[in-house]
Every structure is written in structure tokens, then in C-alpha cells.
Coordinates of C-alpha atoms (C1' of nucleotides) in Angstrom, one line a residue:
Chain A
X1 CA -4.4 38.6 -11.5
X2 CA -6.5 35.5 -10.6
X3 CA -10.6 36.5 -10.4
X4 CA -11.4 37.7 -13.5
X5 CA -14.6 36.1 -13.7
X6 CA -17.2 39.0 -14.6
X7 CA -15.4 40.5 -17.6
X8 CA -17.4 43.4 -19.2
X9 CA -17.3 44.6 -22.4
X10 CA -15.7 47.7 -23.6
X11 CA -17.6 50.3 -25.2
X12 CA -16.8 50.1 -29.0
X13 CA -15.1 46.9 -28.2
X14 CA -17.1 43.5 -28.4
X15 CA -16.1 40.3 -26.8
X16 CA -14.8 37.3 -29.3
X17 CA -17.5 35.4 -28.7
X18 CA -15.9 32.8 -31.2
X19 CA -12.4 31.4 -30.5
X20 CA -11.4 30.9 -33.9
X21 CA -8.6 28.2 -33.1
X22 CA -9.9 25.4 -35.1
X23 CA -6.7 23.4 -35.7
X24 CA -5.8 21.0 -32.7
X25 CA -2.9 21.6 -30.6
X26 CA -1.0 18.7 -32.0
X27 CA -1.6 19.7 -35.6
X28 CA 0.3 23.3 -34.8
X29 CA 2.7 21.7 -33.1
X30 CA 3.5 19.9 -35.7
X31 CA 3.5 22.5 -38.1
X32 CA 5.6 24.7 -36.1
X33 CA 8.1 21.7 -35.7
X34 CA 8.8 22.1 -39.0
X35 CA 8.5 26.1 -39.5
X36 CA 11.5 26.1 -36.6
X37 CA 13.4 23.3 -38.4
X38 CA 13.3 25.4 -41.5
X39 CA 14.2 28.5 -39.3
X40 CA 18.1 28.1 -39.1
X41 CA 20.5 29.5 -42.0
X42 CA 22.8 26.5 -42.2
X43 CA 19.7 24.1 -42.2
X44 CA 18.0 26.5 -45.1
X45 CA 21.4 26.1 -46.9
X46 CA 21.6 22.8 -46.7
X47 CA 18.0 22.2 -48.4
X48 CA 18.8 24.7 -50.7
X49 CA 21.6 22.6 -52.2
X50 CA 19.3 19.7 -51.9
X51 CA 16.9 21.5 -54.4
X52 CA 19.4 21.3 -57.0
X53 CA 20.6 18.0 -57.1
X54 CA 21.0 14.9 -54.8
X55 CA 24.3 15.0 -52.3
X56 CA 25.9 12.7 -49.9
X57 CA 27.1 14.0 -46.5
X58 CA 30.8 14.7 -47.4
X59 CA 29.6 16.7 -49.8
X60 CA 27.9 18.9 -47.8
X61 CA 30.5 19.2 -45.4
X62 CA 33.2 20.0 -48.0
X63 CA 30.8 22.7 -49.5
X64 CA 29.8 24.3 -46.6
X65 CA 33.4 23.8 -45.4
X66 CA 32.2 22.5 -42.1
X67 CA 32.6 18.5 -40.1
X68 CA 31.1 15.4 -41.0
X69 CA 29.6 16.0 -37.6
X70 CA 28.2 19.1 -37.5
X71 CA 26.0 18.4 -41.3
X72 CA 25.2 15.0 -40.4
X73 CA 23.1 16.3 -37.1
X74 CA 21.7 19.2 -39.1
X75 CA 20.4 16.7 -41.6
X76 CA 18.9 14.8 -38.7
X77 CA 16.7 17.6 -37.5
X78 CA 16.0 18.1 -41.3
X79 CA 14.8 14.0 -41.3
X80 CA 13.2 14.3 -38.2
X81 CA 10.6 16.8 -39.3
X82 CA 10.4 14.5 -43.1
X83 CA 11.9 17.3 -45.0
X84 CA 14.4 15.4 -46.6
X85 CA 14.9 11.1 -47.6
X86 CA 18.2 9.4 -47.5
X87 CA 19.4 6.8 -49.0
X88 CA 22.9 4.4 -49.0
X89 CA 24.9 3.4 -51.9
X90 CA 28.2 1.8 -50.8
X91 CA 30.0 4.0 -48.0
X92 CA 28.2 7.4 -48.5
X93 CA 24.6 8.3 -47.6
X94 CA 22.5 10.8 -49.8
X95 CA 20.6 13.2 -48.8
X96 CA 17.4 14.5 -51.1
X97 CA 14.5 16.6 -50.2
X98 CA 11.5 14.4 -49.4
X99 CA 8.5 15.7 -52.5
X100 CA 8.1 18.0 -54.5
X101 CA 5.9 20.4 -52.0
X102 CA 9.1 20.6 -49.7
X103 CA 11.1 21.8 -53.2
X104 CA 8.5 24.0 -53.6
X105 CA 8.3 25.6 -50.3
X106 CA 11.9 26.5 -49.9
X107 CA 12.0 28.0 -53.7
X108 CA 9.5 30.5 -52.6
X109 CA 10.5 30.9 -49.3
X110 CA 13.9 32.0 -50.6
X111 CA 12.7 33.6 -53.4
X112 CA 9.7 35.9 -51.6
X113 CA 12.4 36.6 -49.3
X114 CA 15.1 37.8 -52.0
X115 CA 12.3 40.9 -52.9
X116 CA 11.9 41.8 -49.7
X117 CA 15.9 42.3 -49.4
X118 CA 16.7 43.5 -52.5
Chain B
X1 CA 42.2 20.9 -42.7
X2 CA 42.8 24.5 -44.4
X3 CA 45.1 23.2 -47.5
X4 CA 42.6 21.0 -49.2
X5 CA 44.0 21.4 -52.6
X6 CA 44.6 18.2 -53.5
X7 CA 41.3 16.5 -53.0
X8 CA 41.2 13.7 -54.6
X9 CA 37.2 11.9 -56.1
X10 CA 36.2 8.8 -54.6
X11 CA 35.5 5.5 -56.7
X12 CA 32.2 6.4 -58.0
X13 CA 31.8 9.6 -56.4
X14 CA 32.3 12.8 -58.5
X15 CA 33.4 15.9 -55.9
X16 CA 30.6 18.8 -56.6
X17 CA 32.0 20.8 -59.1
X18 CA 29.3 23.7 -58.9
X19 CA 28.3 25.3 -55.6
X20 CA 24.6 25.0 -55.9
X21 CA 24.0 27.8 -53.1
X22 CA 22.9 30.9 -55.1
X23 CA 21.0 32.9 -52.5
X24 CA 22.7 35.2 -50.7
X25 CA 23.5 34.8 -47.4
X26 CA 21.6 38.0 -46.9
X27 CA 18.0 36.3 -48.5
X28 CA 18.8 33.1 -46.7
X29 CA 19.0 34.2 -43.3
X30 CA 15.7 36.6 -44.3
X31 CA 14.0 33.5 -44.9
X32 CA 15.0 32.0 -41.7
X33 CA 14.0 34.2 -39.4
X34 CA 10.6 34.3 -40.8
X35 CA 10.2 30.2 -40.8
X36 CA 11.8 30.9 -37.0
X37 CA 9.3 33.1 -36.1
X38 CA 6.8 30.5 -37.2
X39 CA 8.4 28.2 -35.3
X40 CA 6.6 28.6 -32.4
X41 CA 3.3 27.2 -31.4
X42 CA 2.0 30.3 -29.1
X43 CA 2.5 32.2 -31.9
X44 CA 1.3 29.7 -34.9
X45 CA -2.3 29.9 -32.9
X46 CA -1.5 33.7 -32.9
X47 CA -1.4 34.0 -36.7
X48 CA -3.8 30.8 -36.5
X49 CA -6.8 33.3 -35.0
X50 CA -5.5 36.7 -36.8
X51 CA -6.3 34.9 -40.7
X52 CA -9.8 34.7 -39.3
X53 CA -10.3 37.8 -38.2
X54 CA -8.8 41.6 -37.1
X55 CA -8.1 41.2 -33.0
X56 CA -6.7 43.2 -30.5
X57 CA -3.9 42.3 -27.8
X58 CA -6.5 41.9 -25.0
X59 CA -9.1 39.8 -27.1
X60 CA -5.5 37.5 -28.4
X61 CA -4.8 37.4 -24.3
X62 CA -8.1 36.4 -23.4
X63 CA -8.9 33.7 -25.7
X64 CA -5.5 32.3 -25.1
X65 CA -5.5 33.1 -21.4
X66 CA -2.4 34.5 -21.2
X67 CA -0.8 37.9 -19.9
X68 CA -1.0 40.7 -22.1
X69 CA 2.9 41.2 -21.7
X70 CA 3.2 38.0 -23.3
X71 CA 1.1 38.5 -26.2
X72 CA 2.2 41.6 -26.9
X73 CA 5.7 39.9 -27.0
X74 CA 5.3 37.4 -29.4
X75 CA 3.2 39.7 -31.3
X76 CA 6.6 42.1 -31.4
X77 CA 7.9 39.1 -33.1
X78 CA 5.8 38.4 -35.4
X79 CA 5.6 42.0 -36.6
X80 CA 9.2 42.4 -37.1
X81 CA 9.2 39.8 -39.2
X82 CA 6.4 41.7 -41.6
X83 CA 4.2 39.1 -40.5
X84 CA 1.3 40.9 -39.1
X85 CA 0.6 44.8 -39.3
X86 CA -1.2 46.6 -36.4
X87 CA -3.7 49.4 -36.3
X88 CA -4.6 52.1 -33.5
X89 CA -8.3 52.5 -33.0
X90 CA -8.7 54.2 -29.3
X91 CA -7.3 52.7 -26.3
X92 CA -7.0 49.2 -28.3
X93 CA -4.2 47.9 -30.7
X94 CA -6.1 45.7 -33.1
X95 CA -3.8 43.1 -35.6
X96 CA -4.4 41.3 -39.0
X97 CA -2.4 39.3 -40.6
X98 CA 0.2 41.1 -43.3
X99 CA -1.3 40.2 -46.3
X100 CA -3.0 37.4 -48.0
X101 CA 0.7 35.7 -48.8
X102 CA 0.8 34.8 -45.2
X103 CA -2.6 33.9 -44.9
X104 CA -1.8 31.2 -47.9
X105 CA 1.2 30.7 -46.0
X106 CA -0.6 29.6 -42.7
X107 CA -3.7 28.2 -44.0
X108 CA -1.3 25.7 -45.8
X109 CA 1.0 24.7 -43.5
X110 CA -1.5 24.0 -40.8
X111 CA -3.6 21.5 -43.2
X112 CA -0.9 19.9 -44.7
X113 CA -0.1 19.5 -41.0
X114 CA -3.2 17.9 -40.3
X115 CA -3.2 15.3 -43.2
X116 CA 0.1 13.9 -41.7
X117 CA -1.1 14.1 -38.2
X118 CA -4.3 12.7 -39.5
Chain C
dC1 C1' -4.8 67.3 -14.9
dA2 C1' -5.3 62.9 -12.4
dG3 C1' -6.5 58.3 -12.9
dA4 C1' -7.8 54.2 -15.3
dC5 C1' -7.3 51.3 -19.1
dA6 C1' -4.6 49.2 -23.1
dC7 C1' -0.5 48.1 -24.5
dT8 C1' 4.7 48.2 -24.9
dT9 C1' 9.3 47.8 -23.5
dG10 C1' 13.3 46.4 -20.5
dA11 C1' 15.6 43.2 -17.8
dA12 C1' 16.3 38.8 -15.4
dC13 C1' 15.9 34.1 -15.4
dA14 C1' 14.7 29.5 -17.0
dA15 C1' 14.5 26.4 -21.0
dC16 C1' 15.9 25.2 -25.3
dT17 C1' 19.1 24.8 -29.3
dG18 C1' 23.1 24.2 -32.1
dA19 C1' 28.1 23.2 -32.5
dT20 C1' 31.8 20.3 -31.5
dG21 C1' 34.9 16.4 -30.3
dA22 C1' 34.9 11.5 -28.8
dA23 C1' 33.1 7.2 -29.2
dC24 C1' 30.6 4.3 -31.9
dC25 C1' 28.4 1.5 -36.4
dA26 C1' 28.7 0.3 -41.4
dG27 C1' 30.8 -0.8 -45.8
dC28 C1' 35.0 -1.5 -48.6
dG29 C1' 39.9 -3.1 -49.5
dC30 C1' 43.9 -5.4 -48.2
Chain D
dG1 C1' 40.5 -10.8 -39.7
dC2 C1' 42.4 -5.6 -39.6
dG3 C1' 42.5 -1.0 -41.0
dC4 C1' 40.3 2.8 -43.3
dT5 C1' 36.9 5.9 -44.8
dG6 C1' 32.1 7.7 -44.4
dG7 C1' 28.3 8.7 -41.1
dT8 C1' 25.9 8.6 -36.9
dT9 C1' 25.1 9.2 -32.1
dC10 C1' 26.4 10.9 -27.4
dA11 C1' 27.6 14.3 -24.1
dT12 C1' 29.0 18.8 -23.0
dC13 C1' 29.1 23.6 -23.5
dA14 C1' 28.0 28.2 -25.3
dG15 C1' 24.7 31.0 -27.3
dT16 C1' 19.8 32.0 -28.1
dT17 C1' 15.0 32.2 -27.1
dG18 C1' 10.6 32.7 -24.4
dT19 C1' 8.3 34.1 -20.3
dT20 C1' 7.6 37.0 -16.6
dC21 C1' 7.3 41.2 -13.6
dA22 C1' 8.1 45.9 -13.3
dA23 C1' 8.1 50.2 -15.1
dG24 C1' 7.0 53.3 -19.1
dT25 C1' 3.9 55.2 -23.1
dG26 C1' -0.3 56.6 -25.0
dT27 C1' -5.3 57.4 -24.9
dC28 C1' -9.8 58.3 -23.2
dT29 C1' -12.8 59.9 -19.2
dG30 C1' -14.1 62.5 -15.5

DNA sequence: CAGACACTTGAACAACTGATGAACCAGCGC
DNA sequence: GCGCTGGTTCATCAGTTGTTCAAGTGTCTG
């Protein structure tokens, strides 16, 4: 390891001359903040029952037959990263995904990957 | 818990009659593994510098200054996810990107990144 | 075939993540 | 006010993930 400093060039095999990272560091970080908050099967389930129709956290929790606890931190990861909006009426909370291009992204997600299964 | 036949609706809350979770569990967790394995931001750069052009694991290592173990790693990753496909020419293992799905995929996820980042 | 180069795989270890129960806020009804 | 229900946050604990070194595979060259 270490040295390293006169790096020659392989027959058939040129250098990359060009690093062709372009994007700054924080702007992938960002996007793979959200890529890994989309990459958890009870999180994915849980925006895609937000796709169909605004639900409060009980909700959730009774459909996915899981605690109050457990959903309501999910969400929070989901909210962290803007994915999906809440918003009060009385004692519950609902939960909707944030636009359109977040309803968008899971459809196809889910859908490309239904193909690919089978 | 268990029982829960006699659940009873809140004041103005109607219980969710339908389950609005029609993937199956199969496609879902599909899905998430391939957001999971974008998830990362070693390997976001990874597919970052693959949708401009073919590379091999030693160019990837260099330009990211890394251990070729390590690359090759996350590259395993990325591959079994059908993300990127790999080619023997010689002594070197070059990699592109699967197909232009994922190239979308990327391209659009790192600048809608960058708009919010901004 | 031996030896170098390009990569891959396996295992071990550190770092992170997600689930869960307890404690803690926020509305509503009594 | 008090209790009760709906949600959130905190802290802990188990399971997962990523990195690293070492050893293995494959390919070209001499």
C-alpha cells in the first residue's frame, strides 16, 4: 500500500483521465438518505398505503397489525427524508405522501419490481 | 391484543375498511433491496461514474482511492441487485450500468437531490 | 509452468439500524 | 382539574451492514 505515486498505464487499458463525479458529496448524500429510507419493507408498505389514500397512525398500526410505537418511528424516518406530510385533526395525526413525484416514484418502484418477480 | 374483534370507530374516524397494500410481499421487499442498495453513498458515486462511462474495478478504485477489495464489494452489491452488468475483457473487469432504466433512475434522483440541497 | 496482475470471495470486526417498552406531550370528555 | 386515548420521543438491545485483510480464482507474459 502507501507510494503509489508513478502509476503507469496498462497496455489496452487507458487511465480515466476524467473523474466523472460531478454531483457534490452532499447532493449524493442526500440522495442516498432517501434511497436507504425507501430501502426497508415495512417503510415501503407503509408509503404504499399512503399512495392510496390519506391515514392516521392507528390506522397503520391496526393494518399492519403492529404498535403505535413502532409505525409512528417508521413514519419519522419517512418525514425526516420529506417523503411524506402530516397533519392533525383532533387526537389523530395523518400521514400523506409529500407530492406527487414521491407517489410516482414508489408506483414504479413497485411496479418495475413486480416484472422482475413475476 | 390478539382478539380484536370488536373494534369499535372513533367519533369521526371511519376504521379502514379496505387493505390498500396490493403488492406482494415478494415485489415489495424486491423493491427494497434495490432502493437499499442505493442507499449508500460509496456506491451512489459508483453508479454516479458508471452512467458516464464503461469502467473497470481498478479505474472505480483509483478515482475513488479506495482498495480494490472494497470496490469490488460494493460493486457485488450492486450487481445482485441487477443494477450493473460486468464484462471480461483480459485481465480487467470493466462495468456499465444495467440499462438505461437505471441510468433515468440515477440521473434523477441525484438532480432532484440537488434542487433541494440547492 | 511460474509469476505478476486484476479481481473476487470469506471471515472478522466495527458501525449502524430497526424494534420495542417506558416515559412523556397533546387533545377530548367528564 | 382528572383521566383517557392517540402519538411521539428516549433508551436499550438484537440484528444487519460495510470495511478490511487474507487467501483464492482467472488471465496474460515470459
Amino acid at each position: 500500500m502507501s507510494g503509489a505515486s508513478g502509476k503507469e498505464v496498462c497496455d489496452a487499458h487507458e487511465s480515466p483521465s476524467e473523474d466523472p463525479a460531478r454531483f457534490h458529496p452532499d447532493v449524493v448524500e442526500r440522495a442516498a438518505s432517501v434511497f436507504r429510507a425507501l430501502g426497508d419493507t415495512a417503510r415501503l408498505v407503509l408509503l404504499e398505503r399512503l399512495a392510496v389514500r390519506e391515514l392516521c397512525v392507528s390506522d397503520l398500526a391496526e393494518l399492519s397489525g403492529e404498535g403505535l410505537s413502532t409505525v409512528s418511528q417508521r413514519l419519522r424516518t419517512l418525514r425526516a427524508e420529506g417523503l411524506v406530510r402530516r397533519r392533525r385533526s383532533g387526537k389523530h395525526v395523518y400521514y400523506t405522501l409529500a407530492d406527487d413525484h414521491v407517489a410516482g416514484l414508489i408506483r414504479n418502484a413497485l411496479e418495475h419490481a413486480s416484472e422482475e418477480v413475476g
